Amino acid sequence: MLEKLLRKKTAAPDRSITERIAAVKSKQVPAHVAIIMDGNGRWAKRRNLPRIAGHHEGMKTVRKITRIANELGIKVLTLYAFSTENWKRPKMEIDFLMKLPGEFLSTYLPELVEQNVKVEMIGNFEMLPDHTKHAIQRAMEATADNDGLTLNFAMNYGSRLELVESFKEIATLIADGSISVEDIDESLIGSHLMTAHLPEPDLLIRTSGEVRLSNFMLWQVAYAEFSFTDVLWPDFNASCMLSAIEDFQLRNRRFGSLEGDGNV
Ligand code: FPP
């Protein structure tokens, strides 16, 4: 009996990727998947490589996961690429991380354009080095009219800072009489966040075995399903992504109510 139940609830790993993609697409696919890409440093350490080699390999994973997300019909993929806390890392590592958007976009922008992917960014843009800004700006402009997957980089992003900025904007509107305190509600706060134009994440994935949010989309993930895996980000592949979504599709999302249709 238990064996039967487990079989039903576990994705069959021996099916081909193509079959799994088709099966996932036949059910409700999460509109917004957010990923905390963790474990680059450990991936490199296990190979006696410098940490930056892990980040470089992680960049290649970004390409793979963007492709599968687009193929599955996911609308938004938000990737936590650099947090407001990451400035505390050694300068050499920061410099490398700041160069990655440039390398990624100069290598893969043509295929992103071809795949109808739209590049966006959340986070504090102004503090980024000029070369990082230019790379992101160029990609955003080149893909502005695309309406496939939105590839949203969280770059120099911190959720608490985002909330502080949003509260300041709202306080300013109250101070100048544009709105009153009674106008503050969840939708008003949501509309002042950097993600105002995006659906809330349905699924949050964190790689590398760490089980925390690390100041990522604290407001937005209120009803997201969480998926934690021990796989290090450079090793995360299409099969891992499919497993996370297959598991998501087995969950019963009730958004606080007692109802649920047994699917999502
Ligand atoms: C955390 O792993 C990862 C980061 C701080 C950087 C993530 C960046 C990428 C995956 C590349 C982004 C690519 C583009 C195109 C912007 P960690 O270094 O903390 O790993 P550890 O916990 O094993 O040390």
mmCIF file of C-alpha atoms and ligand atoms in Angstrom:
data_model
loop_
_atom_site.group_PDB
_atom_site.id
_atom_site.type_symbol
_atom_site.label_atom_id
_atom_site.label_comp_id
_atom_site.label_asym_id
_atom_site.label_seq_id
_atom_site.Cartn_x
_atom_site.Cartn_y
_atom_site.Cartn_z
ATOM 1 C CA MET A 1 0.000 0.000 0.000
ATOM 2 C CA LEU A 2 2.753 2.441 1.068
ATOM 3 C CA GLU A 3 4.819 1.348 -1.887
ATOM 4 C CA LYS A 4 1.900 2.059 -4.215
ATOM 5 C CA LEU A 5 1.409 5.490 -2.666
ATOM 6 C CA LEU A 6 5.101 6.353 -2.961
ATOM 7 C CA ARG A 7 5.156 5.225 -6.566
ATOM 8 C CA LYS A 8 2.230 7.500 -7.323
ATOM 9 C CA LYS A 9 3.784 10.500 -5.572
ATOM 10 C CA THR A 10 7.304 10.166 -6.976
ATOM 11 C CA ALA A 11 8.334 11.278 -10.441
ATOM 12 C CA ALA A 12 9.591 8.335 -12.477
ATOM 13 C CA PRO A 13 13.301 9.082 -13.033
ATOM 14 C CA ASP A 14 13.665 6.595 -15.876
ATOM 15 C CA ARG A 15 11.387 8.486 -18.242
ATOM 16 C CA SER A 16 13.118 10.540 -20.934
ATOM 17 C CA ILE A 17 13.416 14.295 -20.550
ATOM 18 C CA THR A 18 11.133 14.750 -23.580
ATOM 19 C CA GLU A 19 8.413 12.618 -21.999
ATOM 20 C CA ARG A 20 8.747 14.443 -18.711
ATOM 21 C CA ILE A 21 8.522 17.847 -20.421
ATOM 22 C CA ALA A 22 5.323 16.767 -22.188
ATOM 23 C CA ALA A 23 3.818 15.447 -18.941
ATOM 24 C CA VAL A 24 4.692 18.635 -17.025
ATOM 25 C CA LYS A 25 3.219 20.800 -19.792
ATOM 26 C CA SER A 26 -0.036 18.858 -19.721
ATOM 27 C CA LYS A 27 -0.627 20.100 -16.157
ATOM 28 C CA GLN A 28 -0.552 23.562 -14.603
ATOM 29 C CA VAL A 29 2.971 24.948 -14.891
ATOM 30 C CA PRO A 30 4.093 27.529 -12.288
ATOM 31 C CA ALA A 31 3.896 30.990 -13.851
ATOM 32 C CA HIS A 32 6.825 32.354 -11.848
ATOM 33 C CA VAL A 33 9.768 30.294 -10.610
ATOM 34 C CA ALA A 34 12.353 32.016 -8.415
ATOM 35 C CA ILE A 35 15.718 30.390 -7.745
ATOM 36 C CA ILE A 36 18.378 30.994 -5.104
ATOM 37 C CA MET A 37 21.401 29.729 -7.021
ATOM 38 C CA ASP A 38 23.675 28.435 -4.282
ATOM 39 C CA GLY A 39 26.709 26.167 -4.073
ATOM 40 C CA ASN A 40 29.065 27.553 -6.711
ATOM 41 C CA GLY A 41 31.900 27.909 -4.186
ATOM 42 C CA ARG A 42 31.523 24.343 -2.882
ATOM 43 C CA TRP A 43 31.332 22.974 -6.430
ATOM 44 C CA ALA A 44 34.697 24.607 -7.163
ATOM 45 C CA LYS A 45 36.266 23.591 -3.843
ATOM 46 C CA ARG A 46 35.429 19.920 -4.476
ATOM 47 C CA ARG A 47 37.454 20.179 -7.670
ATOM 48 C CA ASN A 48 40.318 22.148 -6.128
ATOM 49 C CA LEU A 49 39.360 25.110 -8.277
ATOM 50 C CA PRO A 50 39.057 28.775 -7.276
ATOM 51 C CA ARG A 51 35.544 29.907 -6.252
ATOM 52 C CA ILE A 52 35.190 31.961 -9.409
ATOM 53 C CA ALA A 53 35.380 28.762 -11.477
ATOM 54 C CA GLY A 54 32.195 27.701 -9.698
ATOM 55 C CA HIS A 55 30.512 30.996 -10.569
ATOM 56 C CA HIS A 56 31.566 30.590 -14.182
ATOM 57 C CA GLU A 57 30.088 27.090 -14.319
ATOM 58 C CA GLY A 58 26.999 28.483 -12.593
ATOM 59 C CA MET A 59 26.619 30.934 -15.461
ATOM 60 C CA LYS A 60 26.347 27.997 -17.862
ATOM 61 C CA THR A 61 23.613 26.532 -15.682
ATOM 62 C CA VAL A 62 21.730 29.830 -16.048
ATOM 63 C CA ARG A 63 21.655 29.217 -19.784
ATOM 64 C CA LYS A 64 20.423 25.609 -19.407
ATOM 65 C CA ILE A 65 17.701 26.477 -16.917
ATOM 66 C CA THR A 66 16.539 29.457 -18.984
ATOM 67 C CA ARG A 67 16.085 27.141 -21.961
ATOM 68 C CA ILE A 68 14.079 24.514 -20.103
ATOM 69 C CA ALA A 69 11.989 27.177 -18.312
ATOM 70 C CA ASN A 70 11.132 28.737 -21.654
ATOM 71 C CA GLU A 71 10.327 25.369 -23.158
ATOM 72 C CA LEU A 72 7.983 24.541 -20.277
ATOM 73 C CA GLY A 73 6.052 27.768 -20.773
ATOM 74 C CA ILE A 74 7.092 29.309 -17.459
ATOM 75 C CA LYS A 75 6.356 33.026 -17.707
ATOM 76 C CA VAL A 76 8.949 34.426 -15.284
ATOM 77 C CA LEU A 77 12.252 33.016 -14.044
ATOM 78 C CA THR A 78 13.843 35.141 -11.325
ATOM 79 C CA LEU A 79 17.452 34.258 -10.510
ATOM 80 C CA TYR A 80 19.207 35.569 -7.385
ATOM 81 C CA ALA A 81 22.542 36.493 -8.964
ATOM 82 C CA PHE A 82 23.962 39.000 -6.454
ATOM 83 C CA SER A 83 22.547 40.095 -3.111
ATOM 84 C CA THR A 84 23.029 43.404 -1.311
ATOM 85 C CA GLU A 85 25.019 41.338 1.235
ATOM 86 C CA ASN A 86 27.374 39.907 -1.422
ATOM 87 C CA TRP A 87 29.376 43.176 -1.408
ATOM 88 C CA LYS A 88 31.025 41.763 1.754
ATOM 89 C CA ARG A 89 32.856 39.135 -0.345
ATOM 90 C CA PRO A 90 36.505 39.564 -1.443
ATOM 91 C CA LYS A 91 36.918 42.265 -4.095
ATOM 92 C CA MET A 92 38.282 39.790 -6.622
ATOM 93 C CA GLU A 93 35.157 37.614 -6.335
ATOM 94 C CA ILE A 94 32.844 40.657 -6.549
ATOM 95 C CA ASP A 95 34.662 41.899 -9.648
ATOM 96 C CA PHE A 96 34.234 38.486 -11.255
ATOM 97 C CA LEU A 97 30.536 38.282 -10.372
ATOM 98 C CA MET A 98 29.998 41.764 -11.814
ATOM 99 C CA LYS A 99 31.587 40.666 -15.096
ATOM 100 C CA LEU A 100 29.342 37.612 -15.473
ATOM 101 C CA PRO A 101 26.252 39.429 -16.806
ATOM 102 C CA GLY A 102 28.476 40.936 -19.522
ATOM 103 C CA GLU A 103 29.971 37.571 -20.455
ATOM 104 C CA PHE A 104 26.624 35.786 -20.275
ATOM 105 C CA LEU A 105 24.828 38.357 -22.368
ATOM 106 C CA SER A 106 27.571 38.838 -24.943
ATOM 107 C CA THR A 107 27.622 35.047 -25.447
ATOM 108 C CA TYR A 108 23.929 34.226 -25.240
ATOM 109 C CA LEU A 109 22.003 37.395 -26.135
ATOM 110 C CA PRO A 110 21.437 36.277 -29.752
ATOM 111 C CA GLU A 111 19.854 33.011 -28.614
ATOM 112 C CA LEU A 112 17.791 34.782 -25.953
ATOM 113 C CA VAL A 113 16.449 37.092 -28.660
ATOM 114 C CA GLU A 114 15.765 34.122 -30.921
ATOM 115 C CA GLN A 115 13.970 32.255 -28.118
ATOM 116 C CA ASN A 116 11.727 35.276 -27.466
ATOM 117 C CA VAL A 117 13.150 35.704 -23.929
ATOM 118 C CA LYS A 118 12.803 39.092 -22.277
ATOM 119 C CA VAL A 119 15.656 40.132 -19.967
ATOM 120 C CA GLU A 120 14.806 42.197 -16.901
ATOM 121 C CA MET A 121 16.448 43.048 -13.603
ATOM 122 C CA ILE A 122 15.372 43.789 -10.047
ATOM 123 C CA GLY A 123 17.733 45.340 -7.517
ATOM 124 C CA ASN A 124 19.673 48.545 -7.130
ATOM 125 C CA PHE A 125 20.899 49.301 -10.653
ATOM 126 C CA GLU A 126 22.731 52.552 -9.875
ATOM 127 C CA MET A 127 25.348 50.952 -7.598
ATOM 128 C CA LEU A 128 26.492 48.466 -10.252
ATOM 129 C CA PRO A 129 29.750 49.088 -12.154
ATOM 130 C CA ASP A 130 29.232 50.822 -15.506
ATOM 131 C CA HIS A 131 30.182 47.769 -17.570
ATOM 132 C CA THR A 132 27.570 45.655 -15.716
ATOM 133 C CA LYS A 133 24.939 48.349 -16.194
ATOM 134 C CA HIS A 134 25.685 48.600 -19.905
ATOM 135 C CA ALA A 135 25.448 44.833 -20.450
ATOM 136 C CA ILE A 136 22.111 44.585 -18.656
ATOM 137 C CA GLN A 137 20.726 47.739 -20.277
ATOM 138 C CA ARG A 138 21.676 46.510 -23.728
ATOM 139 C CA ALA A 139 20.051 43.129 -23.162
ATOM 140 C CA MET A 140 16.904 44.744 -21.759
ATOM 141 C CA GLU A 141 16.633 47.001 -24.785
ATOM 142 C CA ALA A 142 17.333 44.210 -27.271
ATOM 143 C CA THR A 143 14.649 41.982 -25.751
ATOM 144 C CA ALA A 144 12.109 44.620 -24.687
ATOM 145 C CA ASP A 145 9.499 43.534 -27.232
ATOM 146 C CA ASN A 146 9.824 39.811 -26.551
ATOM 147 C CA ASP A 147 6.873 38.174 -24.855
ATOM 148 C CA GLY A 148 8.132 34.685 -24.031
ATOM 149 C CA LEU A 149 9.886 33.904 -20.768
ATOM 150 C CA THR A 150 10.932 36.901 -18.652
ATOM 151 C CA LEU A 151 14.465 36.184 -17.403
ATOM 152 C CA ASN A 152 14.624 38.394 -14.362
ATOM 153 C CA PHE A 153 18.038 38.802 -12.736
ATOM 154 C CA ALA A 154 17.995 39.820 -9.077
ATOM 155 C CA MET A 155 21.243 41.745 -9.100
ATOM 156 C CA ASN A 156 22.337 43.825 -6.111
ATOM 157 C CA TYR A 157 18.940 42.845 -4.741
ATOM 158 C CA GLY A 158 17.865 42.700 -1.099
ATOM 159 C CA SER A 159 14.280 42.228 -0.047
ATOM 160 C CA ARG A 160 14.474 44.333 3.121
ATOM 161 C CA LEU A 161 15.971 47.243 1.192
ATOM 162 C CA GLU A 162 13.227 46.864 -1.410
ATOM 163 C CA LEU A 163 10.576 47.001 1.338
ATOM 164 C CA VAL A 164 12.219 50.032 2.977
ATOM 165 C CA GLU A 165 12.209 51.854 -0.384
ATOM 166 C CA SER A 166 8.588 50.924 -0.988
ATOM 167 C CA PHE A 167 7.523 52.190 2.463
ATOM 168 C CA LYS A 168 9.411 55.455 1.858
ATOM 169 C CA GLU A 169 7.590 55.957 -1.449
ATOM 170 C CA ILE A 170 4.242 55.323 0.232
ATOM 171 C CA ALA A 171 5.111 57.666 3.140
ATOM 172 C CA THR A 172 5.990 60.379 0.614
ATOM 173 C CA LEU A 173 2.596 59.956 -1.086
ATOM 174 C CA ILE A 174 0.877 60.296 2.280
ATOM 175 C CA ALA A 175 2.975 63.343 3.219
ATOM 176 C CA ASP A 176 2.094 65.176 -0.008
ATOM 177 C CA GLY A 177 -1.585 64.296 0.376
ATOM 178 C CA SER A 178 -1.823 62.019 -2.706
ATOM 179 C CA ILE A 179 -3.117 59.118 -0.601
ATOM 180 C CA SER A 180 -4.231 58.592 3.005
ATOM 181 C CA VAL A 181 -3.150 56.005 5.595
ATOM 182 C CA GLU A 182 -6.423 54.127 4.949
ATOM 183 C CA ASP A 183 -5.293 53.546 1.350
ATOM 184 C CA ILE A 184 -2.432 51.319 2.512
ATOM 185 C CA ASP A 185 -3.241 47.703 1.792
ATOM 186 C CA GLU A 186 -1.397 44.639 0.482
ATOM 187 C CA SER A 187 -1.942 45.566 -3.119
ATOM 188 C CA LEU A 188 -0.595 49.101 -2.592
ATOM 189 C CA ILE A 189 2.578 47.759 -0.958
ATOM 190 C CA GLY A 190 2.940 45.142 -3.722
ATOM 191 C CA SER A 191 2.574 47.865 -6.344
ATOM 192 C CA HIS A 192 5.585 49.728 -4.911
ATOM 193 C CA LEU A 193 7.902 46.711 -5.042
ATOM 194 C CA MET A 194 10.357 46.101 -7.878
ATOM 195 C CA THR A 195 8.248 43.086 -8.866
ATOM 196 C CA ALA A 196 5.021 45.124 -9.175
ATOM 197 C CA HIS A 197 4.566 44.130 -12.825
ATOM 198 C CA LEU A 198 5.222 40.425 -12.252
ATOM 199 C CA PRO A 199 3.074 37.609 -10.855
ATOM 200 C CA GLU A 200 4.161 36.408 -7.399
ATOM 201 C CA PRO A 201 6.492 33.371 -7.427
ATOM 202 C CA ASP A 202 4.576 30.072 -7.334
ATOM 203 C CA LEU A 203 7.714 28.058 -6.725
ATOM 204 C CA LEU A 204 10.943 28.978 -4.951
ATOM 205 C CA ILE A 205 13.914 26.667 -5.468
ATOM 206 C CA ARG A 206 17.153 26.806 -3.465
ATOM 207 C CA THR A 207 20.081 24.611 -4.390
ATOM 208 C CA SER A 208 23.031 23.293 -2.340
ATOM 209 C CA GLY A 209 21.214 22.042 0.745
ATOM 210 C CA GLU A 210 20.844 25.425 2.472
ATOM 211 C CA VAL A 211 17.331 25.980 3.793
ATOM 212 C CA ARG A 212 16.862 29.718 4.204
ATOM 213 C CA LEU A 213 15.612 32.726 2.271
ATOM 214 C CA SER A 214 18.681 34.983 2.568
ATOM 215 C CA ASN A 215 16.720 38.218 2.151
ATOM 216 C CA PHE A 216 15.121 37.080 -1.128
ATOM 217 C CA MET A 217 11.599 38.181 -2.067
ATOM 218 C CA LEU A 218 10.336 38.032 1.527
ATOM 219 C CA TRP A 219 7.002 39.647 0.673
ATOM 220 C CA GLN A 220 6.505 37.971 -2.677
ATOM 221 C CA VAL A 221 6.968 34.327 -1.569
ATOM 222 C CA ALA A 222 4.157 34.463 1.007
ATOM 223 C CA TYR A 223 2.288 31.647 -0.787
ATOM 224 C CA ALA A 224 5.080 30.132 -2.864
ATOM 225 C CA GLU A 225 5.839 26.428 -2.660
ATOM 226 C CA PHE A 226 9.420 25.801 -1.559
ATOM 227 C CA SER A 227 11.763 23.262 -3.106
ATOM 228 C CA PHE A 228 15.145 22.573 -1.549
ATOM 229 C CA THR A 229 17.712 20.319 -3.163
ATOM 230 C CA ASP A 230 21.225 19.241 -2.171
ATOM 231 C CA VAL A 231 22.371 19.611 -5.778
ATOM 232 C CA LEU A 232 24.939 22.414 -6.162
ATOM 233 C CA TRP A 233 23.921 25.108 -8.651
ATOM 234 C CA PRO A 234 26.559 24.227 -11.314
ATOM 235 C CA ASP A 235 25.198 20.640 -11.302
ATOM 236 C CA PHE A 236 21.525 21.687 -11.418
ATOM 237 C CA ASN A 237 20.183 20.608 -14.816
ATOM 238 C CA ALA A 238 16.975 20.176 -16.812
ATOM 239 C CA SER A 239 16.173 16.949 -14.958
ATOM 240 C CA CYS A 240 16.545 18.706 -11.555
ATOM 241 C CA MET A 241 14.284 21.527 -12.758
ATOM 242 C CA LEU A 242 11.698 19.037 -13.992
ATOM 243 C CA SER A 243 11.821 17.190 -10.649
ATOM 244 C CA ALA A 244 11.124 20.435 -8.773
ATOM 245 C CA ILE A 245 8.145 21.185 -11.021
ATOM 246 C CA GLU A 246 6.821 17.618 -10.966
ATOM 247 C CA ASP A 247 6.901 17.809 -7.177
ATOM 248 C CA PHE A 248 5.167 21.223 -7.288
ATOM 249 C CA GLN A 249 2.409 19.736 -9.444
ATOM 250 C CA LEU A 250 1.706 17.118 -6.787
ATOM 251 C CA ARG A 251 1.138 19.731 -4.094
ATOM 252 C CA ASN A 252 -2.208 20.969 -2.943
ATOM 253 C CA ARG A 253 -2.048 24.764 -2.847
ATOM 254 C CA ARG A 254 -4.800 26.137 -0.671
ATOM 255 C CA PHE A 255 -3.677 29.740 -0.073
ATOM 256 C CA GLY A 256 -4.901 29.486 3.522
ATOM 257 C CA SER A 257 -8.343 28.059 2.711
ATOM 258 C CA LEU A 258 -9.617 24.498 3.261
ATOM 259 C CA GLU A 259 -10.253 23.965 -0.413
ATOM 260 C CA GLY A 260 -7.981 22.288 -2.903
ATOM 261 C CA ASP A 261 -8.388 20.353 -6.065
ATOM 262 C CA GLY A 262 -5.529 17.972 -5.334
ATOM 263 C CA ASN A 263 -3.442 19.264 -8.217
ATOM 264 C CA VAL A 264 -1.990 22.734 -7.637
HETATM 265 C C1 FPP B 1 26.060 31.605 -4.275
HETATM 266 O O1 FPP B 1 26.968 30.532 -4.232
HETATM 267 C C2 FPP B 1 26.081 32.181 -5.596
HETATM 268 C C3 FPP B 1 26.321 33.493 -5.862
HETATM 269 C C4 FPP B 1 26.536 34.513 -4.833
HETATM 270 C C5 FPP B 1 26.402 33.981 -7.250
HETATM 271 C C6 FPP B 1 25.428 33.347 -8.166
HETATM 272 C C7 FPP B 1 25.780 33.695 -9.562
HETATM 273 C C8 FPP B 1 25.701 32.843 -10.590
HETATM 274 C C9 FPP B 1 25.207 31.463 -10.469
HETATM 275 C C10 FPP B 1 26.039 33.268 -11.953
HETATM 276 C C11 FPP B 1 25.097 34.323 -12.401
HETATM 277 C C12 FPP B 1 25.115 34.498 -13.819
HETATM 278 C C13 FPP B 1 24.709 35.602 -14.441
HETATM 279 C C14 FPP B 1 24.590 35.560 -15.886
HETATM 280 C C15 FPP B 1 24.412 36.860 -13.754
HETATM 281 P P1 FPP B 1 28.178 30.598 -3.227
HETATM 282 O O2 FPP B 1 29.312 31.285 -3.880
HETATM 283 O O3 FPP B 1 27.750 31.248 -1.937
HETATM 284 O O4 FPP B 1 28.461 29.081 -2.998
HETATM 285 P P2 FPP B 1 28.955 28.390 -1.665
HETATM 286 O O5 FPP B 1 27.852 28.564 -0.651
HETATM 287 O O6 FPP B 1 29.149 26.969 -2.057
HETATM 288 O O7 FPP B 1 30.227 29.065 -1.252
#
